Amino acid sequence: MTNSKVAILILNYNGFKQLGKFFLYCIESALNVKYNVDVYVIDNGSKDESLDLLKKFDVYVINHKNNYGFVGGYNLALKKITKRYDYLILMNNDYIIT
């Protein structure tokens, strides 16, 4: 898997408002994975400061203008990036990789 192209996708909707700093820990934990991965945050039309906070991180942001829910948000993002990667990891924004 070390030579494979891997992306971690994290779906977000008002994550900072709902989870506080735990949302930021989630992003940091994905960026600290020991393998070479690209991290995407898929934002489902958040109205909190989540998008502003993401500017501090080296992540790709897919910004949906509306909230498409869990399945809709991921499906729209997957259509854009699936062909670029060998593996895709879908992760909730309340999860920390240890």
mmCIF file of C-alpha atoms in Angstrom:
data_model
loop_
_atom_site.group_PDB
_atom_site.id
_atom_site.type_symbol
_atom_site.label_atom_id
_atom_site.label_comp_id
_atom_site.label_asym_id
_atom_site.label_seq_id
_atom_site.Cartn_x
_atom_site.Cartn_y
_atom_site.Cartn_z
ATOM 1 C CA MET A 1 0.000 0.000 0.000
ATOM 2 C CA THR A 2 2.983 2.332 0.381
ATOM 3 C CA ASN A 3 3.201 2.934 -3.389
ATOM 4 C CA SER A 4 -0.543 3.169 -3.822
ATOM 5 C CA LYS A 5 -2.374 6.449 -4.166
ATOM 6 C CA VAL A 6 -4.610 6.845 -1.127
ATOM 7 C CA ALA A 7 -7.107 9.540 -0.163
ATOM 8 C CA ILE A 8 -8.856 10.092 3.143
ATOM 9 C CA LEU A 9 -12.229 11.785 2.760
ATOM 10 C CA ILE A 10 -13.872 13.501 5.711
ATOM 11 C CA LEU A 11 -17.442 14.688 5.364
ATOM 12 C CA ASN A 12 -18.259 17.847 7.277
ATOM 13 C CA TYR A 13 -21.372 19.825 8.068
ATOM 14 C CA ASN A 14 -20.926 22.520 10.716
ATOM 15 C CA GLY A 15 -18.238 20.345 12.270
ATOM 16 C CA PHE A 16 -16.615 23.034 14.338
ATOM 17 C CA LYS A 17 -19.937 24.223 15.744
ATOM 18 C CA GLN A 18 -20.951 20.668 16.662
ATOM 19 C CA LEU A 19 -17.608 19.186 17.691
ATOM 20 C CA GLY A 20 -15.383 22.129 18.621
ATOM 21 C CA LYS A 21 -11.666 21.394 18.700
ATOM 22 C CA PHE A 22 -12.373 17.685 18.237
ATOM 23 C CA PHE A 23 -13.105 18.508 14.587
ATOM 24 C CA LEU A 24 -9.604 20.008 14.271
ATOM 25 C CA TYR A 25 -8.044 16.967 15.976
ATOM 26 C CA CYS A 26 -9.760 14.778 13.392
ATOM 27 C CA ILE A 27 -8.172 16.729 10.520
ATOM 28 C CA GLU A 28 -4.759 16.722 12.212
ATOM 29 C CA SER A 29 -4.907 12.977 12.817
ATOM 30 C CA ALA A 30 -5.615 12.326 9.124
ATOM 31 C CA LEU A 31 -2.691 14.539 8.110
ATOM 32 C CA ASN A 32 -0.374 12.689 10.499
ATOM 33 C CA VAL A 33 -0.916 9.262 8.951
ATOM 34 C CA LYS A 34 2.486 7.708 8.319
ATOM 35 C CA TYR A 35 1.639 6.854 4.715
ATOM 36 C CA ASN A 36 1.559 9.340 1.881
ATOM 37 C CA VAL A 37 -2.132 10.228 1.622
ATOM 38 C CA ASP A 38 -4.163 13.136 0.337
ATOM 39 C CA VAL A 39 -6.761 14.440 2.748
ATOM 40 C CA TYR A 40 -10.047 15.823 1.461
ATOM 41 C CA VAL A 41 -12.662 17.588 3.522
ATOM 42 C CA ILE A 42 -16.049 17.532 1.842
ATOM 43 C CA ASP A 43 -18.103 20.375 3.195
ATOM 44 C CA ASN A 44 -21.873 20.042 2.945
ATOM 45 C CA GLY A 45 -22.726 23.754 3.004
ATOM 46 C CA SER A 46 -21.552 24.548 6.529
ATOM 47 C CA LYS A 47 -22.654 27.827 8.084
ATOM 48 C CA ASP A 48 -20.087 27.794 10.914
ATOM 49 C CA GLU A 49 -16.390 28.684 10.730
ATOM 50 C CA SER A 50 -15.322 25.208 9.548
ATOM 51 C CA LEU A 51 -14.233 26.407 6.098
ATOM 52 C CA ASP A 52 -12.154 29.255 7.515
ATOM 53 C CA LEU A 53 -10.415 26.881 9.919
ATOM 54 C CA LEU A 54 -9.586 24.459 7.111
ATOM 55 C CA LYS A 55 -7.391 27.118 5.466
ATOM 56 C CA LYS A 56 -4.833 26.415 8.194
ATOM 57 C CA PHE A 57 -4.407 22.814 7.017
ATOM 58 C CA ASP A 58 -2.865 21.253 3.939
ATOM 59 C CA VAL A 59 -6.095 19.597 2.811
ATOM 60 C CA TYR A 60 -8.175 19.623 -0.322
ATOM 61 C CA VAL A 61 -11.648 21.049 0.167
ATOM 62 C CA ILE A 62 -14.649 20.044 -1.879
ATOM 63 C CA ASN A 63 -17.259 22.638 -1.063
ATOM 64 C CA HIS A 64 -20.886 21.759 -1.680
ATOM 65 C CA LYS A 65 -23.187 24.770 -1.558
ATOM 66 C CA ASN A 66 -25.962 22.681 0.042
ATOM 67 C CA ASN A 67 -26.224 19.918 2.606
ATOM 68 C CA TYR A 68 -26.660 16.710 0.608
ATOM 69 C CA GLY A 69 -26.585 14.464 3.646
ATOM 70 C CA PHE A 70 -24.125 11.680 4.350
ATOM 71 C CA VAL A 71 -24.585 9.597 1.213
ATOM 72 C CA GLY A 72 -25.182 12.497 -1.167
ATOM 73 C CA GLY A 73 -22.191 14.473 0.087
ATOM 74 C CA TYR A 74 -19.817 11.549 -0.298
ATOM 75 C CA ASN A 75 -21.242 10.435 -3.654
ATOM 76 C CA LEU A 76 -20.813 13.869 -5.247
ATOM 77 C CA ALA A 77 -17.213 14.062 -4.024
ATOM 78 C CA LEU A 78 -16.384 10.492 -5.061
ATOM 79 C CA LYS A 79 -17.506 11.231 -8.620
ATOM 80 C CA LYS A 80 -14.863 13.967 -8.771
ATOM 81 C CA ILE A 81 -11.857 12.093 -7.406
ATOM 82 C CA THR A 82 -12.340 8.303 -7.602
ATOM 83 C CA LYS A 83 -10.208 7.755 -10.708
ATOM 84 C CA ARG A 84 -7.184 9.475 -9.143
ATOM 85 C CA TYR A 85 -6.699 6.976 -6.306
ATOM 86 C CA ASP A 86 -6.180 3.274 -5.698
ATOM 87 C CA TYR A 87 -7.813 3.424 -2.253
ATOM 88 C CA LEU A 88 -10.362 5.750 -0.695
ATOM 89 C CA ILE A 89 -10.951 5.925 3.046
ATOM 90 C CA LEU A 90 -14.216 7.496 4.163
ATOM 91 C CA MET A 91 -13.995 8.924 7.660
ATOM 92 C CA ASN A 92 -16.445 10.697 9.949
ATOM 93 C CA ASN A 93 -15.409 14.107 11.284
ATOM 94 C CA ASP A 94 -15.728 12.872 14.869
ATOM 95 C CA TYR A 95 -13.048 10.192 14.473
ATOM 96 C CA ILE A 96 -9.352 10.409 15.321
ATOM 97 C CA ILE A 97 -6.754 8.124 13.749
ATOM 98 C CA THR A 98 -4.279 6.839 16.320
#
